[in-house]
Amino acid sequence: MQHPMLTIARRAAEEAGRLIERGYRDLSRIKVQEKGRGDFVSVIDQQSEQIIRQILQDKFPEHDILGEEFGGLSVAESDYQWIIDPLDGTANFVHGLPHFAISIALLKKGQLEIGLVYNPITDEMFSAARGEGAFCNGQRIRANGQRDSHKAMIATGFPFKTPEQMAQQFAYCQSVLEDFSDLRRLGAAALDLCYVACGRQDGYFESGIKPWDIAAGILIAQEAGCLVSDYGDEKAMLDTETIVCANAYLHPILMKALRRARLQEAAK
């Protein structure tokens, strides 16, 4: 039996997804602004979040909401907080690349309770409820069992909003490539986590990442058997805005590569 709050999140994602798909089919009419270098926001981002917020507020008026476009809505003494990214991968969207997603997560007393990530173009919906496993379109998913890092492909992102961190990110990439076969930068953190969860990628790391980018994907990855931590190997991903995700065999190898890069940069 599906978690009742996940059912509502699914309905919100599907309705927002129909809006996003219509916009994607007619991109020439979409108004786009650049919040910063490489940081895009479209009217579709805003309308998508409005749709999701309205559905959640109608069903759960006593819950807090945090969204990328419209910030936080706080209700006194609420145990619940929804975290929304109405369009993760906006740069891909505005360039016509069909790799982006809606991300909806729910925290209960600070603990992730449900997570949903939906790509309306591929019609893939990844979902998880705490303790109930992870799924893609209703089919159970699991992280792969790759043990050989030299056969493993790792995903990452670049901190374009904080260019002062770019040198460290290049050092991370160089160090990771000493132990792993290849790197990918696909441009949607929520989907990166889901792709590790279903075995399409072997690991993922990124810094300067916001809670709405990763909250839903964290739970999906964990329920699929992944280890997920911050760069300090703690569980404070939403606070530190750093994340490392891989299966139990590759996670410590990836952590070691990141630590090595930090030590090498510090020694310069």
PDB file of C-alpha atoms in Angstrom:
ATOM      1  CA  MET A   1       0.000   0.000   0.000  1.00  0.00           C
ATOM      2  CA  GLN A   2       1.453   3.321  -1.063  1.00  0.00           C
ATOM      3  CA  HIS A   3       2.182   5.977   1.547  1.00  0.00           C
ATOM      4  CA  PRO A   4      -0.810   8.384   1.430  1.00  0.00           C
ATOM      5  CA  MET A   5       1.380  11.490   1.336  1.00  0.00           C
ATOM      6  CA  LEU A   6       3.377   9.983  -1.524  1.00  0.00           C
ATOM      7  CA  THR A   7       0.107   9.591  -3.428  1.00  0.00           C
ATOM      8  CA  ILE A   8      -0.539  13.335  -3.113  1.00  0.00           C
ATOM      9  CA  ALA A   9       3.049  14.161  -4.104  1.00  0.00           C
ATOM     10  CA  ARG A  10       2.614  11.963  -7.172  1.00  0.00           C
ATOM     11  CA  ARG A  11      -0.537  13.853  -8.170  1.00  0.00           C
ATOM     12  CA  ALA A  12       1.229  17.191  -7.725  1.00  0.00           C
ATOM     13  CA  ALA A  13       4.210  16.034  -9.799  1.00  0.00           C
ATOM     14  CA  GLU A  14       2.025  14.713 -12.592  1.00  0.00           C
ATOM     15  CA  GLU A  15       0.045  17.941 -12.823  1.00  0.00           C
ATOM     16  CA  ALA A  16       3.184  20.093 -12.795  1.00  0.00           C
ATOM     17  CA  GLY A  17       4.759  17.659 -15.258  1.00  0.00           C
ATOM     18  CA  ARG A  18       2.014  18.288 -17.796  1.00  0.00           C
ATOM     19  CA  LEU A  19       2.778  22.018 -17.615  1.00  0.00           C
ATOM     20  CA  ILE A  20       6.520  21.387 -18.042  1.00  0.00           C
ATOM     21  CA  GLU A  21       5.991  19.062 -20.985  1.00  0.00           C
ATOM     22  CA  ARG A  22       3.812  21.625 -22.786  1.00  0.00           C
ATOM     23  CA  GLY A  23       6.460  24.275 -22.212  1.00  0.00           C
ATOM     24  CA  TYR A  24       9.224  21.988 -23.431  1.00  0.00           C
ATOM     25  CA  ARG A  25       7.362  21.365 -26.697  1.00  0.00           C
ATOM     26  CA  ASP A  26       7.206  25.112 -27.368  1.00  0.00           C
ATOM     27  CA  LEU A  27      10.387  26.536 -25.859  1.00  0.00           C
ATOM     28  CA  SER A  28      10.429  29.560 -28.163  1.00  0.00           C
ATOM     29  CA  ARG A  29       7.512  31.001 -26.196  1.00  0.00           C
ATOM     30  CA  ILE A  30       9.037  30.468 -22.742  1.00  0.00           C
ATOM     31  CA  LYS A  31      10.327  33.532 -20.906  1.00  0.00           C
ATOM     32  CA  VAL A  32      13.722  32.812 -19.325  1.00  0.00           C
ATOM     33  CA  GLN A  33      15.800  34.913 -16.950  1.00  0.00           C
ATOM     34  CA  GLU A  34      19.388  34.376 -15.823  1.00  0.00           C
ATOM     35  CA  LYS A  35      19.668  34.759 -12.031  1.00  0.00           C
ATOM     36  CA  GLY A  36      23.446  34.468 -12.314  1.00  0.00           C
ATOM     37  CA  ARG A  37      26.015  33.080 -14.684  1.00  0.00           C
ATOM     38  CA  GLY A  38      24.571  29.793 -15.951  1.00  0.00           C
ATOM     39  CA  ASP A  39      21.754  29.937 -13.364  1.00  0.00           C
ATOM     40  CA  PHE A  40      18.486  30.033 -15.262  1.00  0.00           C
ATOM     41  CA  VAL A  41      14.905  30.398 -14.122  1.00  0.00           C
ATOM     42  CA  SER A  42      11.895  30.237 -16.423  1.00  0.00           C
ATOM     43  CA  VAL A  43       8.250  31.092 -16.001  1.00  0.00           C
ATOM     44  CA  ILE A  44       7.737  27.317 -16.104  1.00  0.00           C
ATOM     45  CA  ASP A  45       9.802  26.874 -12.912  1.00  0.00           C
ATOM     46  CA  GLN A  46       7.589  29.390 -11.154  1.00  0.00           C
ATOM     47  CA  GLN A  47       4.287  28.044 -12.452  1.00  0.00           C
ATOM     48  CA  SER A  48       5.321  24.472 -11.678  1.00  0.00           C
ATOM     49  CA  GLU A  49       6.083  25.376  -8.070  1.00  0.00           C
ATOM     50  CA  GLN A  50       2.776  27.217  -7.754  1.00  0.00           C
ATOM     51  CA  ILE A  51       0.912  24.097  -8.908  1.00  0.00           C
ATOM     52  CA  ILE A  52       2.761  21.838  -6.469  1.00  0.00           C
ATOM     53  CA  ARG A  53       2.386  24.259  -3.559  1.00  0.00           C
ATOM     54  CA  GLN A  54      -1.334  24.667  -4.152  1.00  0.00           C
ATOM     55  CA  ILE A  55      -1.987  20.932  -4.126  1.00  0.00           C
ATOM     56  CA  LEU A  56       0.107  20.381  -1.006  1.00  0.00           C
ATOM     57  CA  GLN A  57      -1.385  23.354   0.825  1.00  0.00           C
ATOM     58  CA  ASP A  58      -4.926  22.221  -0.002  1.00  0.00           C
ATOM     59  CA  LYS A  59      -4.281  18.733   1.380  1.00  0.00           C
ATOM     60  CA  PHE A  60      -1.880  19.603   4.198  1.00  0.00           C
ATOM     61  CA  PRO A  61      -2.475  23.207   5.320  1.00  0.00           C
ATOM     62  CA  GLU A  62      -0.653  22.517   8.598  1.00  0.00           C
ATOM     63  CA  HIS A  63       2.638  21.583   6.847  1.00  0.00           C
ATOM     64  CA  ASP A  64       5.658  23.814   6.159  1.00  0.00           C
ATOM     65  CA  ILE A  65       6.867  24.189   2.580  1.00  0.00           C
ATOM     66  CA  LEU A  66      10.319  25.119   1.263  1.00  0.00           C
ATOM     67  CA  GLY A  67      10.629  25.668  -2.494  1.00  0.00           C
ATOM     68  CA  GLU A  68      13.431  26.873  -4.723  1.00  0.00           C
ATOM     69  CA  GLU A  69      11.461  29.666  -6.375  1.00  0.00           C
ATOM     70  CA  PHE A  70       9.263  31.038  -3.568  1.00  0.00           C
ATOM     71  CA  GLY A  71      11.225  30.183  -0.435  1.00  0.00           C
ATOM     72  CA  GLY A  72       9.680  28.970   2.799  1.00  0.00           C
ATOM     73  CA  LEU A  73       6.163  28.867   4.151  1.00  0.00           C
ATOM     74  CA  SER A  74       6.265  28.195   7.882  1.00  0.00           C
ATOM     75  CA  VAL A  75       3.390  26.963  10.043  1.00  0.00           C
ATOM     76  CA  ALA A  76       3.803  27.199  13.810  1.00  0.00           C
ATOM     77  CA  GLU A  77       4.971  23.959  15.460  1.00  0.00           C
ATOM     78  CA  SER A  78       4.622  21.844  12.324  1.00  0.00           C
ATOM     79  CA  ASP A  79       6.418  18.478  12.367  1.00  0.00           C
ATOM     80  CA  TYR A  80       6.316  18.289   8.568  1.00  0.00           C
ATOM     81  CA  GLN A  81       8.192  20.179   5.875  1.00  0.00           C
ATOM     82  CA  TRP A  82       7.870  19.673   2.124  1.00  0.00           C
ATOM     83  CA  ILE A  83      10.980  20.486   0.063  1.00  0.00           C
ATOM     84  CA  ILE A  84      10.308  21.248  -3.606  1.00  0.00           C
ATOM     85  CA  ASP A  85      12.405  21.767  -6.697  1.00  0.00           C
ATOM     86  CA  PRO A  86       9.805  22.444  -9.392  1.00  0.00           C
ATOM     87  CA  LEU A  87      12.322  21.980 -12.216  1.00  0.00           C
ATOM     88  CA  ASP A  88      15.751  20.588 -11.384  1.00  0.00           C
ATOM     89  CA  GLY A  89      17.928  21.019 -14.461  1.00  0.00           C
ATOM     90  CA  THR A  90      16.482  24.276 -15.797  1.00  0.00           C
ATOM     91  CA  ALA A  91      19.562  24.896 -17.966  1.00  0.00           C
ATOM     92  CA  ASN A  92      18.918  21.571 -19.712  1.00  0.00           C
ATOM     93  CA  PHE A  93      15.241  22.478 -20.088  1.00  0.00           C
ATOM     94  CA  VAL A  94      15.845  25.863 -21.720  1.00  0.00           C
ATOM     95  CA  HIS A  95      18.429  24.319 -24.080  1.00  0.00           C
ATOM     96  CA  GLY A  96      16.042  21.585 -25.174  1.00  0.00           C
ATOM     97  CA  LEU A  97      17.877  18.748 -23.441  1.00  0.00           C
ATOM     98  CA  PRO A  98      15.302  16.268 -22.067  1.00  0.00           C
ATOM     99  CA  HIS A  99      17.133  15.670 -18.790  1.00  0.00           C
ATOM    100  CA  PHE A 100      15.388  17.478 -15.945  1.00  0.00           C
ATOM    101  CA  ALA A 101      12.932  16.616 -13.214  1.00  0.00           C
ATOM    102  CA  ILE A 102      10.485  17.663 -10.541  1.00  0.00           C
ATOM    103  CA  SER A 103      11.710  16.827  -7.045  1.00  0.00           C
ATOM    104  CA  ILE A 104       9.409  16.620  -4.009  1.00  0.00           C
ATOM    105  CA  ALA A 105      10.476  15.447  -0.542  1.00  0.00           C
ATOM    106  CA  LEU A 106       8.841  15.407   2.864  1.00  0.00           C
ATOM    107  CA  LEU A 107      10.640  15.722   6.193  1.00  0.00           C
ATOM    108  CA  LYS A 108       8.962  14.543   9.390  1.00  0.00           C
ATOM    109  CA  LYS A 109      10.651  15.932  12.499  1.00  0.00           C
ATOM    110  CA  GLY A 110      13.773  16.506  10.395  1.00  0.00           C
ATOM    111  CA  GLN A 111      13.875  12.984   8.961  1.00  0.00           C
ATOM    112  CA  LEU A 112      13.198  12.214   5.320  1.00  0.00           C
ATOM    113  CA  GLU A 113       9.840  10.481   5.062  1.00  0.00           C
ATOM    114  CA  ILE A 114       9.072  10.374   1.315  1.00  0.00           C
ATOM    115  CA  GLY A 115      10.864  11.307  -1.890  1.00  0.00           C
ATOM    116  CA  LEU A 116       9.690  11.602  -5.483  1.00  0.00           C
ATOM    117  CA  VAL A 117      11.587  12.574  -8.630  1.00  0.00           C
ATOM    118  CA  TYR A 118       9.721  12.799 -11.941  1.00  0.00           C
ATOM    119  CA  ASN A 119      11.009  13.429 -15.464  1.00  0.00           C
ATOM    120  CA  PRO A 120       7.888  14.287 -17.482  1.00  0.00           C
ATOM    121  CA  ILE A 121       9.638  13.844 -20.831  1.00  0.00           C
ATOM    122  CA  THR A 122      10.745  10.245 -20.245  1.00  0.00           C
ATOM    123  CA  ASP A 123       7.716   9.658 -17.966  1.00  0.00           C
ATOM    124  CA  GLU A 124       9.966   8.084 -15.334  1.00  0.00           C
ATOM    125  CA  MET A 125       8.874   8.542 -11.750  1.00  0.00           C
ATOM    126  CA  PHE A 126      11.287   7.506  -9.011  1.00  0.00           C
ATOM    127  CA  SER A 127       9.822   7.278  -5.525  1.00  0.00           C
ATOM    128  CA  ALA A 128      10.490   6.054  -2.014  1.00  0.00           C
ATOM    129  CA  ALA A 129       8.919   6.052   1.427  1.00  0.00           C
ATOM    130  CA  ARG A 130      11.125   5.507   4.472  1.00  0.00           C
ATOM    131  CA  GLY A 131      11.542   1.812   5.166  1.00  0.00           C
ATOM    132  CA  GLU A 132       9.529   0.724   2.121  1.00  0.00           C
ATOM    133  CA  GLY A 133      12.125   0.530  -0.658  1.00  0.00           C
ATOM    134  CA  ALA A 134      12.685   2.548  -3.840  1.00  0.00           C
ATOM    135  CA  PHE A 135      10.785   2.289  -7.092  1.00  0.00           C
ATOM    136  CA  CYS A 136      10.734   3.517 -10.688  1.00  0.00           C
ATOM    137  CA  ASN A 137       7.271   3.484 -12.246  1.00  0.00           C
ATOM    138  CA  GLY A 138       6.183   0.935  -9.680  1.00  0.00           C
ATOM    139  CA  GLN A 139       9.104  -1.459 -10.206  1.00  0.00           C
ATOM    140  CA  ARG A 140      11.549  -2.012  -7.335  1.00  0.00           C
ATOM    141  CA  ILE A 141      15.039  -0.600  -7.983  1.00  0.00           C
ATOM    142  CA  ARG A 142      18.372  -1.379  -6.362  1.00  0.00           C
ATOM    143  CA  ALA A 143      21.864   0.076  -6.640  1.00  0.00           C
ATOM    144  CA  ASN A 144      24.210  -2.099  -8.645  1.00  0.00           C
ATOM    145  CA  GLY A 145      26.834  -4.302  -7.038  1.00  0.00           C
ATOM    146  CA  GLN A 146      29.887  -2.955  -8.856  1.00  0.00           C
ATOM    147  CA  ARG A 147      32.984  -3.494  -6.719  1.00  0.00           C
ATOM    148  CA  ASP A 148      35.736  -2.546  -9.169  1.00  0.00           C
ATOM    149  CA  SER A 149      36.149   1.225  -9.117  1.00  0.00           C
ATOM    150  CA  HIS A 150      38.195   1.094 -12.316  1.00  0.00           C
ATOM    151  CA  LYS A 151      35.054  -0.097 -14.107  1.00  0.00           C
ATOM    152  CA  ALA A 152      32.782   2.447 -12.428  1.00  0.00           C
ATOM    153  CA  MET A 153      31.339   5.677 -13.829  1.00  0.00           C
ATOM    154  CA  ILE A 154      30.823   8.612 -11.461  1.00  0.00           C
ATOM    155  CA  ALA A 155      28.586  11.662 -11.890  1.00  0.00           C
ATOM    156  CA  THR A 156      29.253  15.144 -10.558  1.00  0.00           C
ATOM    157  CA  GLY A 157      28.319  18.788 -11.001  1.00  0.00           C
ATOM    158  CA  PHE A 158      30.176  22.071 -11.112  1.00  0.00           C
ATOM    159  CA  PRO A 159      29.730  24.917  -8.576  1.00  0.00           C
ATOM    160  CA  PHE A 160      28.984  27.579 -11.192  1.00  0.00           C
ATOM    161  CA  LYS A 161      27.216  29.734  -8.589  1.00  0.00           C
ATOM    162  CA  THR A 162      30.410  29.846  -6.487  1.00  0.00           C
ATOM    163  CA  PRO A 163      33.297  30.047  -8.978  1.00  0.00           C
ATOM    164  CA  GLU A 164      35.804  30.364  -6.127  1.00  0.00           C
ATOM    165  CA  GLN A 165      35.174  26.647  -5.477  1.00  0.00           C
ATOM    166  CA  MET A 166      35.961  25.628  -9.031  1.00  0.00           C
ATOM    167  CA  ALA A 167      39.675  24.936  -8.477  1.00  0.00           C
ATOM    168  CA  GLN A 168      38.820  22.519  -5.684  1.00  0.00           C
ATOM    169  CA  GLN A 169      36.207  20.825  -7.888  1.00  0.00           C
ATOM    170  CA  PHE A 170      38.779  20.327 -10.661  1.00  0.00           C
ATOM    171  CA  ALA A 171      41.078  18.769  -8.055  1.00  0.00           C
ATOM    172  CA  TYR A 172      38.266  16.443  -6.978  1.00  0.00           C
ATOM    173  CA  CYS A 173      37.673  15.390 -10.581  1.00  0.00           C
ATOM    174  CA  GLN A 174      41.344  14.681 -11.185  1.00  0.00           C
ATOM    175  CA  SER A 175      41.593  12.627  -8.009  1.00  0.00           C
ATOM    176  CA  VAL A 176      38.397  10.659  -8.733  1.00  0.00           C
ATOM    177  CA  LEU A 177      39.664   9.817 -12.212  1.00  0.00           C
ATOM    178  CA  GLU A 178      42.723   8.182 -10.655  1.00  0.00           C
ATOM    179  CA  ASP A 179      40.457   5.532  -9.110  1.00  0.00           C
ATOM    180  CA  PHE A 180      37.398   5.450 -11.388  1.00  0.00           C
ATOM    181  CA  SER A 181      36.931   4.886 -15.108  1.00  0.00           C
ATOM    182  CA  ASP A 182      34.996   7.997 -16.113  1.00  0.00           C
ATOM    183  CA  LEU A 183      33.065  11.080 -15.030  1.00  0.00           C
ATOM    184  CA  ARG A 184      29.723  12.458 -16.214  1.00  0.00           C
ATOM    185  CA  ARG A 185      28.090  15.866 -15.694  1.00  0.00           C
ATOM    186  CA  LEU A 186      24.427  15.489 -16.645  1.00  0.00           C
ATOM    187  CA  GLY A 187      23.057  18.637 -15.034  1.00  0.00           C
ATOM    188  CA  ALA A 188      20.268  17.468 -12.709  1.00  0.00           C
ATOM    189  CA  ALA A 189      21.266  16.414  -9.200  1.00  0.00           C
ATOM    190  CA  ALA A 190      17.927  14.772  -8.411  1.00  0.00           C
ATOM    191  CA  LEU A 191      18.288  12.466 -11.409  1.00  0.00           C
ATOM    192  CA  ASP A 192      21.962  11.781 -10.633  1.00  0.00           C
ATOM    193  CA  LEU A 193      20.904  10.315  -7.295  1.00  0.00           C
ATOM    194  CA  CYS A 194      18.098   8.304  -8.884  1.00  0.00           C
ATOM    195  CA  TYR A 195      20.443   6.974 -11.558  1.00  0.00           C
ATOM    196  CA  VAL A 196      22.811   5.695  -8.878  1.00  0.00           C
ATOM    197  CA  ALA A 197      19.798   4.203  -7.112  1.00  0.00           C
ATOM    198  CA  CYS A 198      18.800   2.187 -10.188  1.00  0.00           C
ATOM    199  CA  GLY A 199      22.329   1.266 -11.302  1.00  0.00           C
ATOM    200  CA  ARG A 200      22.699   3.522 -14.350  1.00  0.00           C
ATOM    201  CA  GLN A 201      25.565   5.333 -12.629  1.00  0.00           C
ATOM    202  CA  ASP A 202      27.938   3.941 -10.039  1.00  0.00           C
ATOM    203  CA  GLY A 203      28.349   7.013  -7.864  1.00  0.00           C
ATOM    204  CA  TYR A 204      27.804  10.732  -7.538  1.00  0.00           C
ATOM    205  CA  PHE A 205      29.389  13.639  -5.663  1.00  0.00           C
ATOM    206  CA  GLU A 206      28.791  17.374  -5.651  1.00  0.00           C
ATOM    207  CA  SER A 207      29.249  20.478  -3.494  1.00  0.00           C
ATOM    208  CA  GLY A 208      27.316  23.740  -3.348  1.00  0.00           C
ATOM    209  CA  ILE A 209      24.100  21.790  -3.751  1.00  0.00           C
ATOM    210  CA  LYS A 210      20.829  22.974  -2.217  1.00  0.00           C
ATOM    211  CA  PRO A 211      18.358  20.933  -0.128  1.00  0.00           C
ATOM    212  CA  TRP A 212      15.665  21.052  -2.820  1.00  0.00           C
ATOM    213  CA  ASP A 213      18.117  19.581  -5.348  1.00  0.00           C
ATOM    214  CA  ILE A 214      18.885  16.471  -3.319  1.00  0.00           C
ATOM    215  CA  ALA A 215      16.322  15.844  -0.555  1.00  0.00           C
ATOM    216  CA  ALA A 216      14.060  13.487  -2.521  1.00  0.00           C
ATOM    217  CA  GLY A 217      16.960  11.764  -4.263  1.00  0.00           C
ATOM    218  CA  ILE A 218      18.734  11.079  -0.973  1.00  0.00           C
ATOM    219  CA  LEU A 219      15.866   8.958   0.329  1.00  0.00           C
ATOM    220  CA  ILE A 220      15.399   7.176  -3.007  1.00  0.00           C
ATOM    221  CA  ALA A 221      19.109   6.309  -3.093  1.00  0.00           C
ATOM    222  CA  GLN A 222      19.158   5.164   0.529  1.00  0.00           C
ATOM    223  CA  GLU A 223      16.084   2.978   0.059  1.00  0.00           C
ATOM    224  CA  ALA A 224      17.772   1.460  -3.001  1.00  0.00           C
ATOM    225  CA  GLY A 225      20.749   0.383  -0.891  1.00  0.00           C
ATOM    226  CA  CYS A 226      23.166   3.256  -1.494  1.00  0.00           C
ATOM    227  CA  LEU A 227      25.359   4.883   1.111  1.00  0.00           C
ATOM    228  CA  VAL A 228      24.774   8.646   1.136  1.00  0.00           C
ATOM    229  CA  SER A 229      26.884  11.099   3.129  1.00  0.00           C
ATOM    230  CA  ASP A 230      28.324  14.582   3.057  1.00  0.00           C
ATOM    231  CA  TYR A 231      32.007  15.241   2.370  1.00  0.00           C
ATOM    232  CA  GLY A 232      32.771  14.688   6.052  1.00  0.00           C
ATOM    233  CA  ASP A 233      31.201  11.201   5.904  1.00  0.00           C
ATOM    234  CA  GLU A 234      28.353  12.413   8.094  1.00  0.00           C
ATOM    235  CA  LYS A 235      24.618  12.571   7.343  1.00  0.00           C
ATOM    236  CA  ALA A 236      24.318  16.368   7.222  1.00  0.00           C
ATOM    237  CA  MET A 237      23.933  16.646   3.443  1.00  0.00           C
ATOM    238  CA  LEU A 238      21.089  19.171   3.608  1.00  0.00           C
ATOM    239  CA  ASP A 239      23.103  21.429   5.935  1.00  0.00           C
ATOM    240  CA  THR A 240      26.607  21.152   4.482  1.00  0.00           C
ATOM    241  CA  GLU A 241      25.354  21.258   0.854  1.00  0.00           C
ATOM    242  CA  THR A 242      27.797  18.485  -0.067  1.00  0.00           C
ATOM    243  CA  ILE A 243      26.899  14.951  -1.063  1.00  0.00           C
ATOM    244  CA  VAL A 244      28.537  11.620  -1.883  1.00  0.00           C
ATOM    245  CA  CYS A 245      26.449   8.657  -3.043  1.00  0.00           C
ATOM    246  CA  ALA A 246      27.515   5.162  -4.127  1.00  0.00           C
ATOM    247  CA  ASN A 247      27.040   1.513  -3.226  1.00  0.00           C
ATOM    248  CA  ALA A 248      28.686   0.092  -0.102  1.00  0.00           C
ATOM    249  CA  TYR A 249      31.781  -1.027  -2.028  1.00  0.00           C
ATOM    250  CA  LEU A 250      32.462   2.185  -3.929  1.00  0.00           C
ATOM    251  CA  HIS A 251      31.446   4.814  -1.382  1.00  0.00           C
ATOM    252  CA  PRO A 252      34.617   4.486   0.752  1.00  0.00           C
ATOM    253  CA  ILE A 253      36.792   4.574  -2.388  1.00  0.00           C
ATOM    254  CA  LEU A 254      35.052   7.732  -3.571  1.00  0.00           C
ATOM    255  CA  MET A 255      35.404   9.304  -0.126  1.00  0.00           C
ATOM    256  CA  LYS A 256      39.115   8.497  -0.128  1.00  0.00           C
ATOM    257  CA  ALA A 257      39.573  10.172  -3.525  1.00  0.00           C
ATOM    258  CA  LEU A 258      37.832  13.336  -2.305  1.00  0.00           C
ATOM    259  CA  ARG A 259      39.913  13.473   0.891  1.00  0.00           C
ATOM    260  CA  ARG A 260      43.098  13.016  -1.135  1.00  0.00           C
ATOM    261  CA  ALA A 261      42.148  15.977  -3.335  1.00  0.00           C
ATOM    262  CA  ARG A 262      41.481  18.204  -0.332  1.00  0.00           C
ATOM    263  CA  LEU A 263      44.849  17.344   1.201  1.00  0.00           C
ATOM    264  CA  GLN A 264      46.649  17.976  -2.076  1.00  0.00           C
ATOM    265  CA  GLU A 265      44.962  21.367  -2.502  1.00  0.00           C
ATOM    266  CA  ALA A 266      45.705  22.313   1.104  1.00  0.00           C
ATOM    267  CA  ALA A 267      49.375  21.478   0.619  1.00  0.00           C
ATOM    268  CA  LYS A 268      49.783  23.869  -2.313  1.00  0.00           C
TER     269      LYS A 268
END
